[in-house]
Short mmCIF file of C-alpha atoms and ligand atoms in Angstrom, two decimals:
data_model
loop_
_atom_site.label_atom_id
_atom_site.label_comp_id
_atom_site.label_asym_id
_atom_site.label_seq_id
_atom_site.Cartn_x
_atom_site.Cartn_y
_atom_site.Cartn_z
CA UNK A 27 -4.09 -13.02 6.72
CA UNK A 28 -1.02 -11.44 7.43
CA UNK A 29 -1.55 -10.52 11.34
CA UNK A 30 -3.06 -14.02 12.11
CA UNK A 31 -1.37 -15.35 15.40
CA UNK A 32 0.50 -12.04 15.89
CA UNK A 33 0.41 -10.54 19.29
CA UNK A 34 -0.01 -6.81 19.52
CA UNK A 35 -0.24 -4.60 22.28
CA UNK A 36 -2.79 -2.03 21.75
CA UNK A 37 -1.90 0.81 23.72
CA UNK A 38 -4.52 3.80 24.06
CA UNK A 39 -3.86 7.99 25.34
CA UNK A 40 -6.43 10.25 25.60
CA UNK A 41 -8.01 11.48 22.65
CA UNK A 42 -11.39 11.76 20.69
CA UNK A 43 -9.86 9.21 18.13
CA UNK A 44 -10.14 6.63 20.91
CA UNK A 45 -13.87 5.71 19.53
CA UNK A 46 -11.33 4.59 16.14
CA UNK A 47 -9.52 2.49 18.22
CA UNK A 48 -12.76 0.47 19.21
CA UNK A 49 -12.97 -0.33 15.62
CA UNK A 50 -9.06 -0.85 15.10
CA UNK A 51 -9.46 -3.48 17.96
CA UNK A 52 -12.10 -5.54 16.10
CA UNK A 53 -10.16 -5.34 12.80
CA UNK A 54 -7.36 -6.64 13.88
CA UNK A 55 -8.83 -9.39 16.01
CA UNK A 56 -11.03 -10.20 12.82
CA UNK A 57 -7.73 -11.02 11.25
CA UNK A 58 -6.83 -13.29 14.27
CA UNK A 59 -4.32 -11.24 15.88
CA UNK A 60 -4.04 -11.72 19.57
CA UNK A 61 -4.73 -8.03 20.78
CA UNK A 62 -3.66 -6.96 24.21
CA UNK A 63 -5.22 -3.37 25.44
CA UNK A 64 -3.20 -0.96 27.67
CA UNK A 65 -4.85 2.13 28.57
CA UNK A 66 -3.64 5.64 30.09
CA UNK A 67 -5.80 7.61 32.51
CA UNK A 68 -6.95 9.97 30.00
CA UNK A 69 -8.10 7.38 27.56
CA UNK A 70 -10.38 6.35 29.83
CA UNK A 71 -12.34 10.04 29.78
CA UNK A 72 -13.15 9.06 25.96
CA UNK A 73 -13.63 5.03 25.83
CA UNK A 74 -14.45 2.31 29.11
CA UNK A 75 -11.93 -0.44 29.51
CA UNK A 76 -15.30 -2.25 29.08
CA UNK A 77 -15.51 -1.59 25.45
CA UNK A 78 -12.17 -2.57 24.55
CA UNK A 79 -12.33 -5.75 26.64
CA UNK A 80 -15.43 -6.78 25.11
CA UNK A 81 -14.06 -6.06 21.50
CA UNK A 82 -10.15 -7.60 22.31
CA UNK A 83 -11.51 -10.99 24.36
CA UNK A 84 -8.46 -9.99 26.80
CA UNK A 85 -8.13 -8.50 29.79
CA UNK A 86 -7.57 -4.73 29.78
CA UNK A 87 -4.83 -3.23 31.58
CA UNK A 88 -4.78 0.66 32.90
CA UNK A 89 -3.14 0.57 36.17
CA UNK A 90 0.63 0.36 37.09
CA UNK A 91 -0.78 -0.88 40.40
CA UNK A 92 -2.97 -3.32 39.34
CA UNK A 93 -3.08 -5.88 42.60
CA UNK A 94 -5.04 -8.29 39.86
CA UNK A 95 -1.20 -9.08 38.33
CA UNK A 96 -0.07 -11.19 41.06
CA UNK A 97 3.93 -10.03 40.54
CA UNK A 98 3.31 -6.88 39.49
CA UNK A 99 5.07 -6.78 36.60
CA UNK A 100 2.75 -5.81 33.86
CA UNK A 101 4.65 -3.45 32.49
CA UNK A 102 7.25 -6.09 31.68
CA UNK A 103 5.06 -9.32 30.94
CA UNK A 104 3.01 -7.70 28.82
CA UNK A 105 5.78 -6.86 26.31
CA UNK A 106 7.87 -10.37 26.16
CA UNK A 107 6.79 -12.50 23.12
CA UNK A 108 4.96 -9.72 21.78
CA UNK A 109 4.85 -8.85 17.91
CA UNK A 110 4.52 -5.06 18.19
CA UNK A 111 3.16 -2.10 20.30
CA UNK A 112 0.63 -0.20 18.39
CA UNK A 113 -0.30 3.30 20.38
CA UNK A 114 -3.64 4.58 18.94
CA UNK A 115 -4.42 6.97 19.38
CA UNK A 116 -0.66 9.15 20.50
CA UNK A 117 -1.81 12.26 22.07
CA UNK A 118 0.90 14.66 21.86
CA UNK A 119 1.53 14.53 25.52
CA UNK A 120 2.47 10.50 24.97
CA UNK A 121 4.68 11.27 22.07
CA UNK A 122 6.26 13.91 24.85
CA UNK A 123 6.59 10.87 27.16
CA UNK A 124 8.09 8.67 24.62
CA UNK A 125 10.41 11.10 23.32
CA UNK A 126 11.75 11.88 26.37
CA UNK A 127 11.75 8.48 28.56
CA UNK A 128 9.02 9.14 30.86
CA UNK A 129 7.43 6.55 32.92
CA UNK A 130 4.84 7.13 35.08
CA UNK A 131 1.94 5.25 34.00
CA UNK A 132 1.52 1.86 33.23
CA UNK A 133 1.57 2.66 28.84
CA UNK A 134 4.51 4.33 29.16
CA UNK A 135 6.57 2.04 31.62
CA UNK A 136 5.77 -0.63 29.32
CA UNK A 137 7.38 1.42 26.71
CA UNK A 138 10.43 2.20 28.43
CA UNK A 139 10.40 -1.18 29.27
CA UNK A 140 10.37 -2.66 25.83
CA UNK A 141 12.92 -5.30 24.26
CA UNK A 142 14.72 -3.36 22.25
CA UNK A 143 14.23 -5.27 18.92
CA UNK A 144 9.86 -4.70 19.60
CA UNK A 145 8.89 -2.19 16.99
CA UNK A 146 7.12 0.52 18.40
CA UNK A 147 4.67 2.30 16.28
CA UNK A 148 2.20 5.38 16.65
CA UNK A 149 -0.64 6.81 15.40
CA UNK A 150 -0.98 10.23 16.22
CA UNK A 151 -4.22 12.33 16.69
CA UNK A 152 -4.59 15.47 17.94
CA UNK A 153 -5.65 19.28 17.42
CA UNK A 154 -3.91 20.20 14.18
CA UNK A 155 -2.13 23.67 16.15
CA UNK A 156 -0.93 21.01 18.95
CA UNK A 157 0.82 18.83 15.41
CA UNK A 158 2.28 21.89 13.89
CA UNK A 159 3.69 23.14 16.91
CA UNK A 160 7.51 23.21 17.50
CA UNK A 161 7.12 21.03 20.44
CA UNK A 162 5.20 18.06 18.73
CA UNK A 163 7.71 18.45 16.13
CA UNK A 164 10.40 18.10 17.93
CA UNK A 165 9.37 15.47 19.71
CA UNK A 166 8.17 13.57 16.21
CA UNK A 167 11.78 13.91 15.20
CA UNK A 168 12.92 12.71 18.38
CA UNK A 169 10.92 9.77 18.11
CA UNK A 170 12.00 9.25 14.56
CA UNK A 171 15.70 9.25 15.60
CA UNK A 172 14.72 6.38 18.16
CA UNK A 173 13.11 4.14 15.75
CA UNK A 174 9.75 4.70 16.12
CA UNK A 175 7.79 4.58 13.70
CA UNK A 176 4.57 7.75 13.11
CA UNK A 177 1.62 6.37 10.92
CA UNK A 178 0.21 10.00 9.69
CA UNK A 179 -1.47 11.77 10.81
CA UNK A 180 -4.06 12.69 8.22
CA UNK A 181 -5.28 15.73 7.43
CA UNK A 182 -9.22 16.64 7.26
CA UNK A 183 -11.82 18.04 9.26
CA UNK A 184 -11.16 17.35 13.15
CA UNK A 185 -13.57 16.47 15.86
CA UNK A 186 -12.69 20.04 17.21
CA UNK A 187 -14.13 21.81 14.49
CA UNK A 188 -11.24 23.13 12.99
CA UNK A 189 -9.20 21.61 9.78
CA UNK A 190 -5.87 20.39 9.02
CA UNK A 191 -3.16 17.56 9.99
CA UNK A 192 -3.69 15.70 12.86
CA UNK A 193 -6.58 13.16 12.35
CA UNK A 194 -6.21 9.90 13.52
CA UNK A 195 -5.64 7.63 10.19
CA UNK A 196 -8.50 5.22 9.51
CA UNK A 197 -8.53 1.63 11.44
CA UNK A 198 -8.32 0.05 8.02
CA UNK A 199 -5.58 2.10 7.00
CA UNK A 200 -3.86 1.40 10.58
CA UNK A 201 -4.06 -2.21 9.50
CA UNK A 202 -2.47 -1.41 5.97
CA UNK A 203 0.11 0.15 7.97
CA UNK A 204 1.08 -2.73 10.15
CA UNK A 205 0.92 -5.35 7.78
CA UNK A 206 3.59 -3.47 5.73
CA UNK A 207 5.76 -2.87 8.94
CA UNK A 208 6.20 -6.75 9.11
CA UNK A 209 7.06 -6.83 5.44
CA UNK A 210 11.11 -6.40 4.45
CA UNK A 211 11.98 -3.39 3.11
CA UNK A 212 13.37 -4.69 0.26
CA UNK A 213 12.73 -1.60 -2.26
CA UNK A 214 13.80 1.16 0.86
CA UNK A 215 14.34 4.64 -1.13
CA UNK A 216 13.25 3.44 -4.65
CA UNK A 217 10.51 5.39 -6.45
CA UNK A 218 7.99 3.31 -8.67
CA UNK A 219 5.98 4.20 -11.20
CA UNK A 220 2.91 1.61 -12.06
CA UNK A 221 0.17 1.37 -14.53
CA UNK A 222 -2.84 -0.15 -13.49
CA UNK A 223 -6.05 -1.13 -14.92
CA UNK A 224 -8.13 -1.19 -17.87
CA UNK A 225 -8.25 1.89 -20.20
CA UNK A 226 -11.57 3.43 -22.15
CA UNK A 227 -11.28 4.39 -25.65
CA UNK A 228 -14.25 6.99 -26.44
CA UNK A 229 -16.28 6.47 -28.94
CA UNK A 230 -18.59 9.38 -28.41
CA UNK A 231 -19.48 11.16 -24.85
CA UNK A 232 -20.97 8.32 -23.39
CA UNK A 233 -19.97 5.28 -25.21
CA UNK A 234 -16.39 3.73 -25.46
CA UNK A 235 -14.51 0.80 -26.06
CA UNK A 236 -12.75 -0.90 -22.68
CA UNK A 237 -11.54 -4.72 -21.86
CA UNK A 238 -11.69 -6.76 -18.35
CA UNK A 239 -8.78 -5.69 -16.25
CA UNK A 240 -9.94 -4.97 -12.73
CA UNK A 241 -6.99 -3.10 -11.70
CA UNK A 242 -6.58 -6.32 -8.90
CA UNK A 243 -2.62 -6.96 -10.22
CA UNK A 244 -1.25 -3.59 -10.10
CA UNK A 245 -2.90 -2.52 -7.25
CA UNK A 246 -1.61 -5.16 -5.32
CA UNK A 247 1.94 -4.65 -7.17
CA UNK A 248 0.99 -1.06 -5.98
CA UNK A 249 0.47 -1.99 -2.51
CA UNK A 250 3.63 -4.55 -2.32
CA UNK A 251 6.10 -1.80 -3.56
CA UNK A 252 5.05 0.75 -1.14
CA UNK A 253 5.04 -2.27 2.11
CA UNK A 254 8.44 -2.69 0.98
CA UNK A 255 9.40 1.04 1.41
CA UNK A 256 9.29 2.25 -2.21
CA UNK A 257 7.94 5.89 -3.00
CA UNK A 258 4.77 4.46 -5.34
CA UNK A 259 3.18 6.65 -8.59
CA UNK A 260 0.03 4.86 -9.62
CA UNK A 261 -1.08 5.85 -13.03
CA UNK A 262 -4.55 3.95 -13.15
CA UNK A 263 -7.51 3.38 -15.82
CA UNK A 264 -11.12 3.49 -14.27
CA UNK A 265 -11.04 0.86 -12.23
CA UNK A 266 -13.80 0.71 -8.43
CA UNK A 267 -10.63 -0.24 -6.53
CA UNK A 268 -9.27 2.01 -3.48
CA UNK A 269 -5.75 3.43 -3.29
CA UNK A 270 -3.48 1.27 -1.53
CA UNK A 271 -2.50 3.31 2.20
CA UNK A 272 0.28 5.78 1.04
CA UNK A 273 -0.06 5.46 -2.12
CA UNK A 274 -0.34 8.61 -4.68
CA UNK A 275 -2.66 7.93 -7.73
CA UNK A 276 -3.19 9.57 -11.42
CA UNK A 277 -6.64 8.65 -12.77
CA UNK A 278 -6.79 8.46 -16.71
CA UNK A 279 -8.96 7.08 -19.06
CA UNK A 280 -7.83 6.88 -22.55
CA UNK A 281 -4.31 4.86 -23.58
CA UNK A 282 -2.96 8.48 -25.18
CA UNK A 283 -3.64 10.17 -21.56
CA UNK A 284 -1.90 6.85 -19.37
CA UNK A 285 1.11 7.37 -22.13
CA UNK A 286 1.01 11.35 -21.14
CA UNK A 287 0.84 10.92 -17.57
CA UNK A 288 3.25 8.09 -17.41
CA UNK A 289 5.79 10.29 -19.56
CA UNK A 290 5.23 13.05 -17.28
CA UNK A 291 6.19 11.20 -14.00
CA UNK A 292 8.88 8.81 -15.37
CA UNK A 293 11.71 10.93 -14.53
CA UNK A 294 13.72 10.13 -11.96
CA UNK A 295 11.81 6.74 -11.42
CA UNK A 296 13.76 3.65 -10.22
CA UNK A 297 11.58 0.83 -11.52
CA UNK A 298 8.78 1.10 -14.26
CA UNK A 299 6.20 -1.36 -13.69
CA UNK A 300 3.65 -1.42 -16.81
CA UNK A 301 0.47 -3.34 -15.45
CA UNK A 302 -2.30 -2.03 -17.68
CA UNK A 303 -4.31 -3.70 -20.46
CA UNK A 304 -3.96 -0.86 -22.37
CA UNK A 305 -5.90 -0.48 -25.70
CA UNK A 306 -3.68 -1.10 -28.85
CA UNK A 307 -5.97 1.09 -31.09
CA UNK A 308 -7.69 4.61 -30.38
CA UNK A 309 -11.13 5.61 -32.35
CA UNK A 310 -10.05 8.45 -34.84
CA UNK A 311 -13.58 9.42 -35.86
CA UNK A 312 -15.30 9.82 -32.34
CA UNK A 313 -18.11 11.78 -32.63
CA UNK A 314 -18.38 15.04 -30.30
CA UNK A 315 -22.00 14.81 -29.32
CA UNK A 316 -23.49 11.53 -28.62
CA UNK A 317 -24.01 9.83 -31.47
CA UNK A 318 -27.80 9.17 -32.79
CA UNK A 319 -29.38 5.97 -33.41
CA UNK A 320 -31.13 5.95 -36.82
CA UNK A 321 -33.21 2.85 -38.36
CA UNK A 322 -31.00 0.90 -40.47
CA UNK A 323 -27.91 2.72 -40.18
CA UNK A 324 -24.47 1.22 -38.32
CA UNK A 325 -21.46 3.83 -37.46
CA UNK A 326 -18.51 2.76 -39.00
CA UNK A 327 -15.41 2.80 -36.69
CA UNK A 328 -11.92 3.45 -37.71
CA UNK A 329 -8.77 3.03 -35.71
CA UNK A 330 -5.50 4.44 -34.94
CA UNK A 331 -2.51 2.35 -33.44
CA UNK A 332 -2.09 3.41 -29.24
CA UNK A 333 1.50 4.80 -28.62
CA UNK A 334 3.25 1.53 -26.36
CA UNK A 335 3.74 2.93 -23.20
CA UNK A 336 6.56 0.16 -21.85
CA UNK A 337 8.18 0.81 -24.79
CA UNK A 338 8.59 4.40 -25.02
CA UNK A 339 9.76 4.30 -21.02
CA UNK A 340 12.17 1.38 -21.78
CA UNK A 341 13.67 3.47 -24.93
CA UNK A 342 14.17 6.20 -22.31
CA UNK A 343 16.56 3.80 -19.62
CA UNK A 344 19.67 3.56 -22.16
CA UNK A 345 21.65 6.05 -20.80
CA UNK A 346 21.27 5.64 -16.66
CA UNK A 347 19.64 2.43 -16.53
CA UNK A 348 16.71 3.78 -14.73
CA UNK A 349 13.89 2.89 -14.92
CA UNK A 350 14.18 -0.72 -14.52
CA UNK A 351 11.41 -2.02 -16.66
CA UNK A 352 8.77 -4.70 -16.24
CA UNK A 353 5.94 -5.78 -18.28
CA UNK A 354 3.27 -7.80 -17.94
CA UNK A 355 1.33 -10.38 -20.91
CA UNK A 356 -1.46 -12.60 -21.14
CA UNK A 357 -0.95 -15.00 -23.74
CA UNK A 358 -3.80 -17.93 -24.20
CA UNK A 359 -1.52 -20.74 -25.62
CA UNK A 360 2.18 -21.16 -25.57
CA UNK A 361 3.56 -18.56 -22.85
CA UNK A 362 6.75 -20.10 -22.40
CA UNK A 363 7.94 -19.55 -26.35
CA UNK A 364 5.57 -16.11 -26.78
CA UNK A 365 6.74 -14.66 -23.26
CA UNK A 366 10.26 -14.54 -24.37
CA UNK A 367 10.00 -13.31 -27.48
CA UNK A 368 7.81 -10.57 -26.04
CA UNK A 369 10.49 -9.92 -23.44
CA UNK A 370 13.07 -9.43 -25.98
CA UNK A 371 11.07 -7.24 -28.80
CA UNK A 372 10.02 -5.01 -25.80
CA UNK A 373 13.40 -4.36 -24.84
CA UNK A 374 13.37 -5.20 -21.26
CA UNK A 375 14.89 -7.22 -18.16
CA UNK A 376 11.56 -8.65 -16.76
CA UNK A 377 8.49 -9.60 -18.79
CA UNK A 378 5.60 -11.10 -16.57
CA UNK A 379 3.26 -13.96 -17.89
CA UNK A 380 -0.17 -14.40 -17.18
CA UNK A 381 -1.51 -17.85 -18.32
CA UNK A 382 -4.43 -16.81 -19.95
CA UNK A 383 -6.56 -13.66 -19.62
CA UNK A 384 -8.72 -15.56 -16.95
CA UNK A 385 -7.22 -13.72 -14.52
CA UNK A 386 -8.67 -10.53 -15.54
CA UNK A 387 -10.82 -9.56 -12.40
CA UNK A 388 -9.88 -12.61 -10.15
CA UNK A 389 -8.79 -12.61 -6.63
CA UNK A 390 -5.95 -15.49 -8.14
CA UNK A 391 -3.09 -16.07 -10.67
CA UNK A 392 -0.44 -17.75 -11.98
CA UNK A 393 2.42 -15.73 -12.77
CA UNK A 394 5.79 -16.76 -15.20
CA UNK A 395 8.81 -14.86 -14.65
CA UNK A 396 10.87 -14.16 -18.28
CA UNK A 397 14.61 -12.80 -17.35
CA UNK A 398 17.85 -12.99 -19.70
CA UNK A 399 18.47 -16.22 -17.85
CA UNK A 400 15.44 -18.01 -18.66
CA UNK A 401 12.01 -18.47 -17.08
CA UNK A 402 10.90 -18.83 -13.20
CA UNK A 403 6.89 -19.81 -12.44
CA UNK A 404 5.37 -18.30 -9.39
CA UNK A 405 2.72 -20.91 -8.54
CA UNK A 406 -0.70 -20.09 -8.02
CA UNK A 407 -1.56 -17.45 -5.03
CA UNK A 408 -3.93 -14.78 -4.28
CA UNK A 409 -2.50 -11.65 -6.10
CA UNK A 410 -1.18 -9.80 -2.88
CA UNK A 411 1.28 -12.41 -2.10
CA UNK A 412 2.09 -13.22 -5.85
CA UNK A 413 3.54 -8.63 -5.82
CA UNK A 414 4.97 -9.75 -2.75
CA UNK A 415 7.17 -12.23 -4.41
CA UNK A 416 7.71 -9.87 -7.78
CA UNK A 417 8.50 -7.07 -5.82
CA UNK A 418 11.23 -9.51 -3.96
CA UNK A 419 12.24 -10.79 -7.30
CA UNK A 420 12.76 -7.14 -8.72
CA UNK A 421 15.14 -6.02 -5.50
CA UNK A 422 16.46 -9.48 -6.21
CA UNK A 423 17.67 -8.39 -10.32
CA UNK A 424 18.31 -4.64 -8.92
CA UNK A 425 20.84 -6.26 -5.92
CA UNK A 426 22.73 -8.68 -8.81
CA UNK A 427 22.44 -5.92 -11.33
CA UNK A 428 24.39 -3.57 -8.58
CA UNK A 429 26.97 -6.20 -8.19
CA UNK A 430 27.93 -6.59 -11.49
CA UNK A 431 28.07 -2.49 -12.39
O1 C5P B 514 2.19 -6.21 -26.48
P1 C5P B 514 1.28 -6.42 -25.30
O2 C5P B 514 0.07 -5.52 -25.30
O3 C5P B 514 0.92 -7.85 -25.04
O4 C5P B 514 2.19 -5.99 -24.07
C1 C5P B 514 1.70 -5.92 -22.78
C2 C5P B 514 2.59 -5.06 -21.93
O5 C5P B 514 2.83 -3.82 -22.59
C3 C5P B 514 1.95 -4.68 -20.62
O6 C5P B 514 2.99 -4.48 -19.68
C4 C5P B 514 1.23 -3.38 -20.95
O7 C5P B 514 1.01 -2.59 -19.80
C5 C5P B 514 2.20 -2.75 -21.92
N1 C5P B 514 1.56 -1.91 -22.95
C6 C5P B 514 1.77 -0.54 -22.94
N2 C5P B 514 1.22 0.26 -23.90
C7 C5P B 514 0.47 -0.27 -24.90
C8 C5P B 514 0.24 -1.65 -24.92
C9 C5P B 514 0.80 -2.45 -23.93
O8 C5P B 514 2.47 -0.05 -22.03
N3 C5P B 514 -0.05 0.53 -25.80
#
């Protein structure tokens, strides 16, 4: 994975979130990053250096006088080569330290003593009055200013009882978040709006007509936009997938309520990103009640054409050139000729081919690129990396596209 051979330095303050960090630790060691744990005084009220020794398979370090480092120098050594310094959980008396160059524990003399190019990040956690105050706040923007980056908080129901921002983001989104700090920010202050997933065509109350799509593709595309600092819309079909860290999601079911919701959002979107299998016909005669079985007797179906969805955004981009469109096929035989064709009677810049609808639900895929210049195939790769690479191609087309305006 992503954070295999990176070295992180896990620093902990003093907070109830600490007993996340435990798990944090073991995540990201799972993934095979090397995981180095600094600890403050405090965070040693809530979790024993034991623990996070144990869980990291490296020595723990909470003392700036710690005769066990023969030159003393902790607070440098441990920083040099590292990947990144993760602090979680960042009381709000650390982000006071960080914001305003304090040193005087080991945690925070390391991150004084940082090489300037080391990306910093913090997760905050703390008492949601001690977030909203004007202090934290000021401080948060301080620390913004410097090039730090804040991962949350969340907001929920708080170890003190009371409710609000401040939580301590999950360990697994915590991972989420540092993968995507390591990814280029290639899409930095465009908004994307994606379709993702199957959609279900009633029939009556309970029964309906659906396909295969697991919602893997777009979710990933999802996922890849949002690493590479895009605002991400995720219009999505029932699908038993969770929403990518950061990302904000509108559940549908029906092709006429993905076409409402997309049509709803599209404004002011950047890049259109049509992942869906959405159904090409609707059920006109669904019954209201559930329908009853009776010996001998079929129902009879009949069906209305769906609305396209890629097609009614990409008849919208005429006049400002926004959205940027993409669409995705599945063709069983002949791509290469099909694909294009497709591309062109869509009316788009960037059709995406899958060979064959074997993909549908896999953790794989083979992707073919269809442009105005011809066609480009993505080999095969799990479907995280292959949104990785389309989001990169996109930027690519939106970079050459801004050259030539
Ligand atoms: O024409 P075809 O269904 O093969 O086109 C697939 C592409 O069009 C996908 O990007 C899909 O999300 C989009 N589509 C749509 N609305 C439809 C049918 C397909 O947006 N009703």
């Amino acid at each position: 994975m992503e954070l295999k051979g990176k070295k992180i330095v896990l620093g902990l303050s003093g907070g109830v979130a600490c007993y996340k960090a435990a798990e944090l630790c073991r995540a990201l060691t799972r993934v095979g990053a090397e995981v180095h744990v600094v600890m403050t005084e405090a965070a040693g009220h809530f979790i024993t250096a034991v623990t996070m020794q144990a869980l990291s398979g490296n020595t723990v370090f909470n003392d700036q006088w710690d005769s066990r480092v023969a030159n003393n120098m902790a607070h440098i050594d441990l920083t040099r080569g590292a990947d990144a310094i993760l602090i979680a959980p960042c009381s709000a008396d650390f982000m006071r330290k960080l914001a305003h160059g304090v040193c005087d524990d080991l945690l925070s003399t390391l991150c004084l003593a940082r090489p300037r190019q080391l990306p910093l990040l913090i997760a905050p956690a703390m008492n949601v009055e001690m977030w909203q105050n004007p202090a934290t706040a000021r401080n948060a923007r301080q620390l913004r200013a410097d090039g730090i980056c804040i991962f949350g908080p969340a907001a929920g129901e708080q170890a003190c009882g009371e409710t609000g921002l401040g939580r301590m983001l999950e360990p697994e989104d915590l991972l989420e978040e540092l993968v995507a700090s390591f990814q280029p920010k290639v899409l930095a202050g465009k908004r994307v709006l994606i379709t993702a997933g199957p959609t279900f065509e009633a029939i009556d109350p309970v029964r309906g007509i659906t396909n295969l799509s697991s919602g893997k593709m777009g979710y990933a595309i999802a996922r890849a936009a949002r690493e590479a600092g895009a605002d991400v819309q995720l219009v999505s079909g029932p699908t038993a997938l969770p929403t990518p860290h950061g990302v904000r999601r509108t559940n549908v079911q029906s092709a006429q309520q993905m076409h409402d919701a997309v049509m709803a959002a599209v404004g002011g979107q950047h890049i259109f990103i049509g992942v869906a299998a959405v159904a090409d016909w609707r059920v006109v005669n669904a019954s209201e009640q559930k329908m009853k079985k009776h010996d001998g007797e079929t129902p009879s179906l009949q069906f209305e054409q769906n609305a396209d969805i890629l097609a009614s955004v990409a008849a919208t981009t005429s006049l400002s050139g926004w959205p940027y469109c993409v669409g995705f096929a599945a063709e069983s035989e002949n791509l290469v000729e099909y694909g294009a064709v497709k591309r062109e009677k869509k009316g788009i810049p960037l059709l995406v081919g899958n060979i064959g609808h074997h993909t549908f639900g896999q953790d794989e895929n083979t992707i073919v690129l269809f442009d105005d210049h011809g066609h480009t195939v993505l080999p095969k790769a799990d479907k995280l990396t292959l949104a990785r690479q389309l989001v990169s191609e996109i930027a690519k087309r939106l970079e050459q596209r801004s050259l030539l305006k």
